[in-house]
PDB file of C-alpha atoms in Angstrom:
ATOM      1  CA  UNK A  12     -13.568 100.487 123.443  1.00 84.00           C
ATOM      2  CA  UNK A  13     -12.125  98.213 120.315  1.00 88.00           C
ATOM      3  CA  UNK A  14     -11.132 100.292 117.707  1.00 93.00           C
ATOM      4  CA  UNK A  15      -8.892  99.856 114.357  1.00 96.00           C
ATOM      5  CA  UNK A  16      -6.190 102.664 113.024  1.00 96.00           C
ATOM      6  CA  UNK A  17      -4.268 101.673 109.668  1.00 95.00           C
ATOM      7  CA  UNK A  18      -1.781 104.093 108.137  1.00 89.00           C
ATOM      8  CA  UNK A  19      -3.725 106.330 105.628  1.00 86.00           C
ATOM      9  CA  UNK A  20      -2.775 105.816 102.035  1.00 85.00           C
ATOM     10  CA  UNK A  21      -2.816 106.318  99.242  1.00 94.00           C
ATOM     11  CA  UNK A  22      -0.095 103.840  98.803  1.00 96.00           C
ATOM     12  CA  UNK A  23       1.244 103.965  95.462  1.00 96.00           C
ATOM     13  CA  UNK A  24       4.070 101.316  94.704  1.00 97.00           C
ATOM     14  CA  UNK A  25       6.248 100.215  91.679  1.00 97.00           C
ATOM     15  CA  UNK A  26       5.511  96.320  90.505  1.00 97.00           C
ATOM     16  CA  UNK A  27       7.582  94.196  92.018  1.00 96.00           C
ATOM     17  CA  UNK A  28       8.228  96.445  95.424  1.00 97.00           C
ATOM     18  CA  UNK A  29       7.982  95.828  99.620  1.00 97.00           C
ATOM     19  CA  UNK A  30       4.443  96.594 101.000  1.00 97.00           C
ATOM     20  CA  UNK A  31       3.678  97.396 103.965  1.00 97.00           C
ATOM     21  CA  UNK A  32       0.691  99.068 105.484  1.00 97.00           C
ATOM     22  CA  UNK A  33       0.331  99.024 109.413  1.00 97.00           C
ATOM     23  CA  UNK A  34      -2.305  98.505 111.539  1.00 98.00           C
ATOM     24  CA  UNK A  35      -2.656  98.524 114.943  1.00 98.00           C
ATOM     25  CA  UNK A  36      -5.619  98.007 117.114  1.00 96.00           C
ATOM     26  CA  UNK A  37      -7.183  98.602 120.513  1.00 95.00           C
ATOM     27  CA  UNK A  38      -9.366  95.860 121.956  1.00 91.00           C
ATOM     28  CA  UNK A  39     -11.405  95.155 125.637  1.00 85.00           C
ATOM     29  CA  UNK A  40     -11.472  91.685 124.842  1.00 79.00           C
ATOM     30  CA  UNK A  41      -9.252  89.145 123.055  1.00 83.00           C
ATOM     31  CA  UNK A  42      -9.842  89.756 119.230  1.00 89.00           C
ATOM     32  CA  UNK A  43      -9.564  87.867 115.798  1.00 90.00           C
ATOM     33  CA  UNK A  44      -7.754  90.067 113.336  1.00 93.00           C
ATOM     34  CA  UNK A  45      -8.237  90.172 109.449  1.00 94.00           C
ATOM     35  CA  UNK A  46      -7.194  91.958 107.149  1.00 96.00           C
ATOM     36  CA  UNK A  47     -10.125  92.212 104.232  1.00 96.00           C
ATOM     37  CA  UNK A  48      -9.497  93.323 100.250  1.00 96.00           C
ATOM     38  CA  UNK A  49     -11.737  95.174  97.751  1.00 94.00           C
ATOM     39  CA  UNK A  50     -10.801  95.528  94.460  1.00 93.00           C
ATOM     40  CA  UNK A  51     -12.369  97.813  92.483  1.00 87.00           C
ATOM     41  CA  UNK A  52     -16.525  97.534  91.614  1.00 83.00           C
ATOM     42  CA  UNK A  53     -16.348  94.136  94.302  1.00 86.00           C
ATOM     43  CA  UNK A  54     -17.178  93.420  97.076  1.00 87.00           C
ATOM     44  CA  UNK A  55     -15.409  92.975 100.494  1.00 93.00           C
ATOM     45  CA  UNK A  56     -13.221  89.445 100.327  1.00 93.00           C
ATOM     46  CA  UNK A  57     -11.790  88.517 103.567  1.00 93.00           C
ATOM     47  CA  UNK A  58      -7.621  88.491 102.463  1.00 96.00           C
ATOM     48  CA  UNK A  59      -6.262  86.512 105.879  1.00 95.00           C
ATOM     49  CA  UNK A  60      -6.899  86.189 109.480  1.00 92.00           C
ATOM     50  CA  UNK A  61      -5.374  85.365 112.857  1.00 92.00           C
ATOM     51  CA  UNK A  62      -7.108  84.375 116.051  1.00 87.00           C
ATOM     52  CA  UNK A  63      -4.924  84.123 118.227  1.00 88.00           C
ATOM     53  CA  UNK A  64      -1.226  85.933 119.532  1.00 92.00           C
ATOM     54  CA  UNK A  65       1.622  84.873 117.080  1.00 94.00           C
ATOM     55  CA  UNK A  66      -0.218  83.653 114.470  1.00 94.00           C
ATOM     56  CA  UNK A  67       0.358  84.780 111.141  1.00 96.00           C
ATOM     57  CA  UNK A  68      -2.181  84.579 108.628  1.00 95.00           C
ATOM     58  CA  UNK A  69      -1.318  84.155 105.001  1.00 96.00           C
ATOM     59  CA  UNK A  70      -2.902  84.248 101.614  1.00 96.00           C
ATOM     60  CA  UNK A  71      -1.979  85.130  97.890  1.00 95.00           C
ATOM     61  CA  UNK A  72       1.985  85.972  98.918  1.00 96.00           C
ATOM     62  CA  UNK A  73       0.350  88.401 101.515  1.00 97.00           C
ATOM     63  CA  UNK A  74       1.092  87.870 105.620  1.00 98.00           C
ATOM     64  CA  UNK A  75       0.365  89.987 108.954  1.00 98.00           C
ATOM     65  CA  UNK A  76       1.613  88.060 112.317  1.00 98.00           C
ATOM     66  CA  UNK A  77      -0.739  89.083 115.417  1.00 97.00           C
ATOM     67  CA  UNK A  78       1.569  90.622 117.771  1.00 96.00           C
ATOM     68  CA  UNK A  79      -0.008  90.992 120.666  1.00 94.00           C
ATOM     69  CA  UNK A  80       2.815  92.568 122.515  1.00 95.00           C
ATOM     70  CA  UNK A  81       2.800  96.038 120.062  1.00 96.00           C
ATOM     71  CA  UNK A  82      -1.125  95.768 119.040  1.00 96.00           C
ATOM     72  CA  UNK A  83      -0.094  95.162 115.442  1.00 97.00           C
ATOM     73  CA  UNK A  84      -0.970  92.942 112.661  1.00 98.00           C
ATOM     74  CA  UNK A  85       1.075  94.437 109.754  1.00 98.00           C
ATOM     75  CA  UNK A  86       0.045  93.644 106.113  1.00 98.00           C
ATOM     76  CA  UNK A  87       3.168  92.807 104.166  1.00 98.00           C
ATOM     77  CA  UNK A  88       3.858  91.147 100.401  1.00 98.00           C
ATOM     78  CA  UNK A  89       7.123  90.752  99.324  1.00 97.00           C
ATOM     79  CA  UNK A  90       6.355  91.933  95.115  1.00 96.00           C
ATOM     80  CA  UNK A  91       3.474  93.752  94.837  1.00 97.00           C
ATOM     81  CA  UNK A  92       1.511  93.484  91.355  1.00 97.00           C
ATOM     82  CA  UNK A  93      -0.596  95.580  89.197  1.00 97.00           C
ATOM     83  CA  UNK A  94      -3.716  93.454  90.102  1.00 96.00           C
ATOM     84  CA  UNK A  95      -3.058  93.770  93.808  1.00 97.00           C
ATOM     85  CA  UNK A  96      -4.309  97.469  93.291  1.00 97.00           C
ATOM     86  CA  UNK A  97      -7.279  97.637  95.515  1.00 96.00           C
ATOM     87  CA  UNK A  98      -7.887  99.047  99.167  1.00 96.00           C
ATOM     88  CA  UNK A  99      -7.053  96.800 101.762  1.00 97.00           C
ATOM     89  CA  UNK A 100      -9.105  96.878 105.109  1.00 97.00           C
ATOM     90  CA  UNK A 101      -7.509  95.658 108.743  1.00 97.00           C
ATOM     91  CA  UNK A 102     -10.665  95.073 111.260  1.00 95.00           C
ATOM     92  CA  UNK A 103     -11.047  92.692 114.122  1.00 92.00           C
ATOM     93  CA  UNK A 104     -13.621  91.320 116.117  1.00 88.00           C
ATOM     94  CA  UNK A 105     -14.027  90.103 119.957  1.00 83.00           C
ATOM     95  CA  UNK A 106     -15.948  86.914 120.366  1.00 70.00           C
ATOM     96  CA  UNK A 107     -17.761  88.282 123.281  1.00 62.00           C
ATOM     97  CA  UNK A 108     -18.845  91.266 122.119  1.00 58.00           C
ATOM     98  CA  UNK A 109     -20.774  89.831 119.460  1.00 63.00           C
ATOM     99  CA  UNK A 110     -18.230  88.976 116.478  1.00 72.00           C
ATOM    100  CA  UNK A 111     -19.162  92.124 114.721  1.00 85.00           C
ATOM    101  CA  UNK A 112     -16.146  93.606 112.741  1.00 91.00           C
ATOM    102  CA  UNK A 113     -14.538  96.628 113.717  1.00 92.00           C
ATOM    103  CA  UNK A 114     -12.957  98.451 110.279  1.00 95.00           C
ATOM    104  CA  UNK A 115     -10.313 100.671 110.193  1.00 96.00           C
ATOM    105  CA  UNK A 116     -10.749 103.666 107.522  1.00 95.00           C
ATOM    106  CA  UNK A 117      -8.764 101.614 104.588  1.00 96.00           C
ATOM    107  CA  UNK A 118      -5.899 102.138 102.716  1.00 96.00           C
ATOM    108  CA  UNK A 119      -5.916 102.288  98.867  1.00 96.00           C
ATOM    109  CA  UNK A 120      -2.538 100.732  97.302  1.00 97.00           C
ATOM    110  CA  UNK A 121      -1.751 101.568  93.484  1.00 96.00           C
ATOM    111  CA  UNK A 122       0.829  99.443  91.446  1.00 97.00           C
ATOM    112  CA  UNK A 123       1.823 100.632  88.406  1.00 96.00           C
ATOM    113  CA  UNK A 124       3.893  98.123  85.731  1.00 93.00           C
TER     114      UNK A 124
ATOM    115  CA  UNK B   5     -23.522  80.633  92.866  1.00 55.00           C
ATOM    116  CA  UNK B   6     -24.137  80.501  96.409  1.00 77.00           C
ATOM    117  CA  UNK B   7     -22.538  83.854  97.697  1.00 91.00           C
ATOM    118  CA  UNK B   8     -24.429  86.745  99.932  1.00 94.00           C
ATOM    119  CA  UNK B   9     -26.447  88.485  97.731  1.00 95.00           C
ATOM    120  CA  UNK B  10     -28.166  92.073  98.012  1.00 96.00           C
ATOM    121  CA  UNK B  11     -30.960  93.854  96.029  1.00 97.00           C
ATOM    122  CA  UNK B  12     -31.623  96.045  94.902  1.00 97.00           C
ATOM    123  CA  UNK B  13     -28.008  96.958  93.560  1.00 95.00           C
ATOM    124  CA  UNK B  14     -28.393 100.634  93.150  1.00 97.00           C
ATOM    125  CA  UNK B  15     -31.273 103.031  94.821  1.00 97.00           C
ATOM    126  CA  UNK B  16     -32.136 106.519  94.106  1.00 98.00           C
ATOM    127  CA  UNK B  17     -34.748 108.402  96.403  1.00 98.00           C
ATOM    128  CA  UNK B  18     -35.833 111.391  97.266  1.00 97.00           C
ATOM    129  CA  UNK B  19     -35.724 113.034 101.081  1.00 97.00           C
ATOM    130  CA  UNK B  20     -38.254 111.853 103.109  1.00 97.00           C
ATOM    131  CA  UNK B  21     -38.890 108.732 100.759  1.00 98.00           C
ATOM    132  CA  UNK B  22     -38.866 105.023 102.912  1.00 98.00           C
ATOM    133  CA  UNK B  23     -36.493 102.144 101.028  1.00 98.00           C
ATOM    134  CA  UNK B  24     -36.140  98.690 101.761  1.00 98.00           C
ATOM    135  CA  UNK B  25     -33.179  96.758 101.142  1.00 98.00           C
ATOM    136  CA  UNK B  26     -33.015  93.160 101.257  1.00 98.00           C
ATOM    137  CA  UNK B  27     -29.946  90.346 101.833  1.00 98.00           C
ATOM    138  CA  UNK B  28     -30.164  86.707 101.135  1.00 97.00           C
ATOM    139  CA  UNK B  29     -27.500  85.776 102.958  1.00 95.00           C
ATOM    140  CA  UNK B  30     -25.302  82.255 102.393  1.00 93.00           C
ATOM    141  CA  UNK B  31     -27.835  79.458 102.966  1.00 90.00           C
ATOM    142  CA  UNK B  32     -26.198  77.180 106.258  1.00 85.00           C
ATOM    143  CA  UNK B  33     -25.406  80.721 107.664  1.00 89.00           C
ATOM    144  CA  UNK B  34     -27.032  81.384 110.550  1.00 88.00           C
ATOM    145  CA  UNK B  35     -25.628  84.670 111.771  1.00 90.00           C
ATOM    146  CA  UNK B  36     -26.278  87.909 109.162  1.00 94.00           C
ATOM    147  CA  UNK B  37     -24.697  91.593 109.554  1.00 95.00           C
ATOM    148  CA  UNK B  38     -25.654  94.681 108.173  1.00 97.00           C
ATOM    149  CA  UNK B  39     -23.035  97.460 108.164  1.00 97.00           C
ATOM    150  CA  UNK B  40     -22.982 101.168 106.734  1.00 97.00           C
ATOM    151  CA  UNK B  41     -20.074 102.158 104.551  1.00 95.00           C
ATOM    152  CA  UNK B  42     -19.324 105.782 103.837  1.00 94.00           C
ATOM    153  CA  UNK B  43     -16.912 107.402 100.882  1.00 89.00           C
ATOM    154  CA  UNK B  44     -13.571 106.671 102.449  1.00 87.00           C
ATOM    155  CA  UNK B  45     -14.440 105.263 104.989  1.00 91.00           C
ATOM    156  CA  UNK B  46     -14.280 101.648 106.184  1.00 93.00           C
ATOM    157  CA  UNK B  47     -18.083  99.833 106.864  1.00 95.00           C
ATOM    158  CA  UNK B  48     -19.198 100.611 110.397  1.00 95.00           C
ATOM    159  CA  UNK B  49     -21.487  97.852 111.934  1.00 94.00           C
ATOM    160  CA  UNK B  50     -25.214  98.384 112.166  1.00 95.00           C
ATOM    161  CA  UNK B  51     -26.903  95.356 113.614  1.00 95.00           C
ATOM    162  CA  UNK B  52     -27.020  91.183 113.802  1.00 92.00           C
ATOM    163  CA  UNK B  53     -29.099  89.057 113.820  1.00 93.00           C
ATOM    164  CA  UNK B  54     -28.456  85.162 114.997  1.00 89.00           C
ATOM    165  CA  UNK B  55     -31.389  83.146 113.209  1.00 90.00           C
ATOM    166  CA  UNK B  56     -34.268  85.215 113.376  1.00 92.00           C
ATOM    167  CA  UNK B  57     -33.303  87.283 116.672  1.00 92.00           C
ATOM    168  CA  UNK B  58     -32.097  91.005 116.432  1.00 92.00           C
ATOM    169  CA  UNK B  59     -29.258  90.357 118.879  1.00 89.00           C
ATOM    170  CA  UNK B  60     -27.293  94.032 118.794  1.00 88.00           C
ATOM    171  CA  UNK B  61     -28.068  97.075 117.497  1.00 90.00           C
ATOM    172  CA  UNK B  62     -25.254 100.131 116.679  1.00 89.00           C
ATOM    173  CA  UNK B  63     -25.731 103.599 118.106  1.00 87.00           C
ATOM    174  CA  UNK B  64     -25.831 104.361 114.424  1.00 84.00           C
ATOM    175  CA  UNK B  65     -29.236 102.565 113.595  1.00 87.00           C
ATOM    176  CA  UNK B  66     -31.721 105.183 114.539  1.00 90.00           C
ATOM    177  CA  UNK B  67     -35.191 104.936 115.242  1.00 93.00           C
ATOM    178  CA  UNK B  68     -35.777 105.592 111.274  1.00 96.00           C
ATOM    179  CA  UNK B  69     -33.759 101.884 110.863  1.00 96.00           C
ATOM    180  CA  UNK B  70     -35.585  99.160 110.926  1.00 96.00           C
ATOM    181  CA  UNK B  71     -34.287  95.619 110.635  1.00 96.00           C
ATOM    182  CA  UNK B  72     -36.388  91.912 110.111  1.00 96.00           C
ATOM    183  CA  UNK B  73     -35.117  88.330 109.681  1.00 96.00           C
ATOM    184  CA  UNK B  74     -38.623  86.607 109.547  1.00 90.00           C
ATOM    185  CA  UNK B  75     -37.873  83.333 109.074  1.00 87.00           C
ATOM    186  CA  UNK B  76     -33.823  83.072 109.652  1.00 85.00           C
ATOM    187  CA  UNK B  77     -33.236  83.277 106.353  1.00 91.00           C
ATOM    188  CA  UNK B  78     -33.001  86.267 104.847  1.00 96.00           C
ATOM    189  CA  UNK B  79     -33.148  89.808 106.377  1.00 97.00           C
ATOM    190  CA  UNK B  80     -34.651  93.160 105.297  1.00 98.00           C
ATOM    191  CA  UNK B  81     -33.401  96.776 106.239  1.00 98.00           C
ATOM    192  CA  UNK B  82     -35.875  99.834 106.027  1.00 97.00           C
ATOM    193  CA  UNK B  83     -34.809 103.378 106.038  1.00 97.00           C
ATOM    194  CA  UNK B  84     -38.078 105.692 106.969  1.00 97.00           C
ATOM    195  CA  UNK B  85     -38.216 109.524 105.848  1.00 97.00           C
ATOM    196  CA  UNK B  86     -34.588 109.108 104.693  1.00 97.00           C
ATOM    197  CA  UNK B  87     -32.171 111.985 104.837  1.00 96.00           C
ATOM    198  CA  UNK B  88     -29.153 112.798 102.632  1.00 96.00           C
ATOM    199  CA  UNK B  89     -26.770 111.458 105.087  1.00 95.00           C
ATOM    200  CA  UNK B  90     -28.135 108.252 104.568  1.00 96.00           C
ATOM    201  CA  UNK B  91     -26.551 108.030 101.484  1.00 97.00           C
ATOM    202  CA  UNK B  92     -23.967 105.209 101.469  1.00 97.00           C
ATOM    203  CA  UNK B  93     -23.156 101.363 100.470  1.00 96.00           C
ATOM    204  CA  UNK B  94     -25.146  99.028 102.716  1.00 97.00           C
ATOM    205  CA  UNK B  95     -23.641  95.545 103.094  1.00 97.00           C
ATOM    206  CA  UNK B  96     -24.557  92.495 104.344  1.00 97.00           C
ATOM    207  CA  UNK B  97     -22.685  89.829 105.661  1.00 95.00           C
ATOM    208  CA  UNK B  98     -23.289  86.289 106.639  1.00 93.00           C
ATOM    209  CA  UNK B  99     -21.153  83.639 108.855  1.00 88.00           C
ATOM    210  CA  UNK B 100     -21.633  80.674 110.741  1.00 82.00           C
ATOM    211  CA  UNK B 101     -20.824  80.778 114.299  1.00 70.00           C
ATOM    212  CA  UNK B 102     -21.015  77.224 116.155  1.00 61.00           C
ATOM    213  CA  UNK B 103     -23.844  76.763 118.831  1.00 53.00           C
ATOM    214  CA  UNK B 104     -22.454  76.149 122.297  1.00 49.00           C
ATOM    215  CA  UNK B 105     -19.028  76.851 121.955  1.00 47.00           C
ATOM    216  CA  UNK B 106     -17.019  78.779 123.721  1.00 47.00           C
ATOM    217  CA  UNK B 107     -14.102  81.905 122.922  1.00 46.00           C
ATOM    218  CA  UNK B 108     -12.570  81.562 119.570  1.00 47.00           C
ATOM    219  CA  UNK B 109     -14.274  78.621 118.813  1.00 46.00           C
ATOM    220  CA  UNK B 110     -17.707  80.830 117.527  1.00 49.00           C
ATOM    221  CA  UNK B 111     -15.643  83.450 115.305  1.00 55.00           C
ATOM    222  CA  UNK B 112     -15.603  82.301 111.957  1.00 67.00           C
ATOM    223  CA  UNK B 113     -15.161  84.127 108.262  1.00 81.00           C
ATOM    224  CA  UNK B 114     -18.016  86.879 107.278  1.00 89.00           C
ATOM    225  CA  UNK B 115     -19.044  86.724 103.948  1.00 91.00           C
ATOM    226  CA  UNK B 116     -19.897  90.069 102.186  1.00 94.00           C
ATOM    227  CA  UNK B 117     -22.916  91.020  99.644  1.00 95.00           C
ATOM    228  CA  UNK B 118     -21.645  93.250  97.030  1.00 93.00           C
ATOM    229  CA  UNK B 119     -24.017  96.034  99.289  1.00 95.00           C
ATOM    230  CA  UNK B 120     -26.550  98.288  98.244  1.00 97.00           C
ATOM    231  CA  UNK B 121     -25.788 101.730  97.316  1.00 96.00           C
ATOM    232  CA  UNK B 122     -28.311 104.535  98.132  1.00 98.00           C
ATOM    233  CA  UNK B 123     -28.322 107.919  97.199  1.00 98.00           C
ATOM    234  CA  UNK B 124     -30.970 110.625  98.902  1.00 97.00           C
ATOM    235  CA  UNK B 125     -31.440 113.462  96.829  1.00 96.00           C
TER     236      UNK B 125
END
């Protein structure tokens, strides 16, 4: 089946530091990846996507790069700030099973100044 | 603004009560999700509908689920004789997927309501 696992948080990071949270995915078909955002008391926004191996998906100073060779699409930012504190969902979705997402569980990152 | 939206924003209900829940989704969208998200958890996909027809339904949408999109616009969800596991956000989303095409060409961006979050007491 297609399923999602991203690295459990929470994360909790100094301003200005690496981020990384993984995710890697299982899939029958050939999926989209995204990675979505919710800050807190919003809604889901839709952070960056790929649709295809090798493509790396930007947004904000955020990136993941589908690698289809490891089943990964990484979420990285180079100097995290306070008001990226939020959790941060990787999902996918196969075009011919319907387009509906697949979620993984989330991962909550805190930045403190 | 023209975003998803949901109502009501917050419901309270007793066991065994029915709700109703209702998305408007984004207005030249013609497919709309409805997904179940759980403390913790991430949302887990419930059911679709492509203009007014109920294409997919989860495992998770039991017989006590119900799910309408009259007129391709906007969509209702009804909980009968609702339980305390029921409690949860309910979102809805809304895309666009393009008519004929084929493979990646269909997958495009879901929007997301800000959901609807029940509580069964």
């Amino acid at each position: 089946g297609n399923s999602v696992t991203q690295m459990e948080g929470p994360v909790t990071l100094s301003e200005e530091a690496f981020l990384t949270i993984n995710c890697t995915y299982t899939a029958t078909g050939y999926p989209s990846l995204f990675w979505y955002v919710q800050y807190p008391g919003e809604g889901l926004q839709l952070l960056l996507k790929a649709t295809k191996a090798d493509d790396k998906g930007s947004n904000k100073g955020f990136e993941a790069t589908y690698r289809k060779e490891t089943t990964s699409f990484h979420l990285e930012k180079g100097s995290v700030q306070v008001s990226d504190s939020a959790v941060y969902f990787c999902a996918l979705s196969v075009y011919q099973a319907g387009t509906a997402l697949i979620f993984g569980k989330g991962t909550t990152l805190s930045v403190s100044s | 603004d023209t975003g998803v939206s949901q109502d009501p924003r917050h419901k309270i209900t007793k066991r065994g009560q029915n709700v109703t829940f209702r998305c408007d989704p984004i207005s030249e969208h013609n497919r709309l999700y409805w997904y179940r998200q759980t403390l913790g958890q991430g949302p887990e996909f419930l059911t679709y509908f492509q203009n007014e027809a109920q294409l997919e339904k989860s495992r998770l949408l039991s017989d006590r689920f119900s799910a309408e999109r009259p007129k391709g616009s906007f969509s209702t969800l009804e909980i009968q004789r609702t339980e305390q596991g029921d409690s949860a956000m309910y979102l809805c989303a809304s895309s666009s997927i393009l008519e004929g095409g084929t493979g990646l060409a269909g997958v495009l961006e879901q929007f997301f309501g800000p959901g609807t979050r029940l509580t069964v007491l």
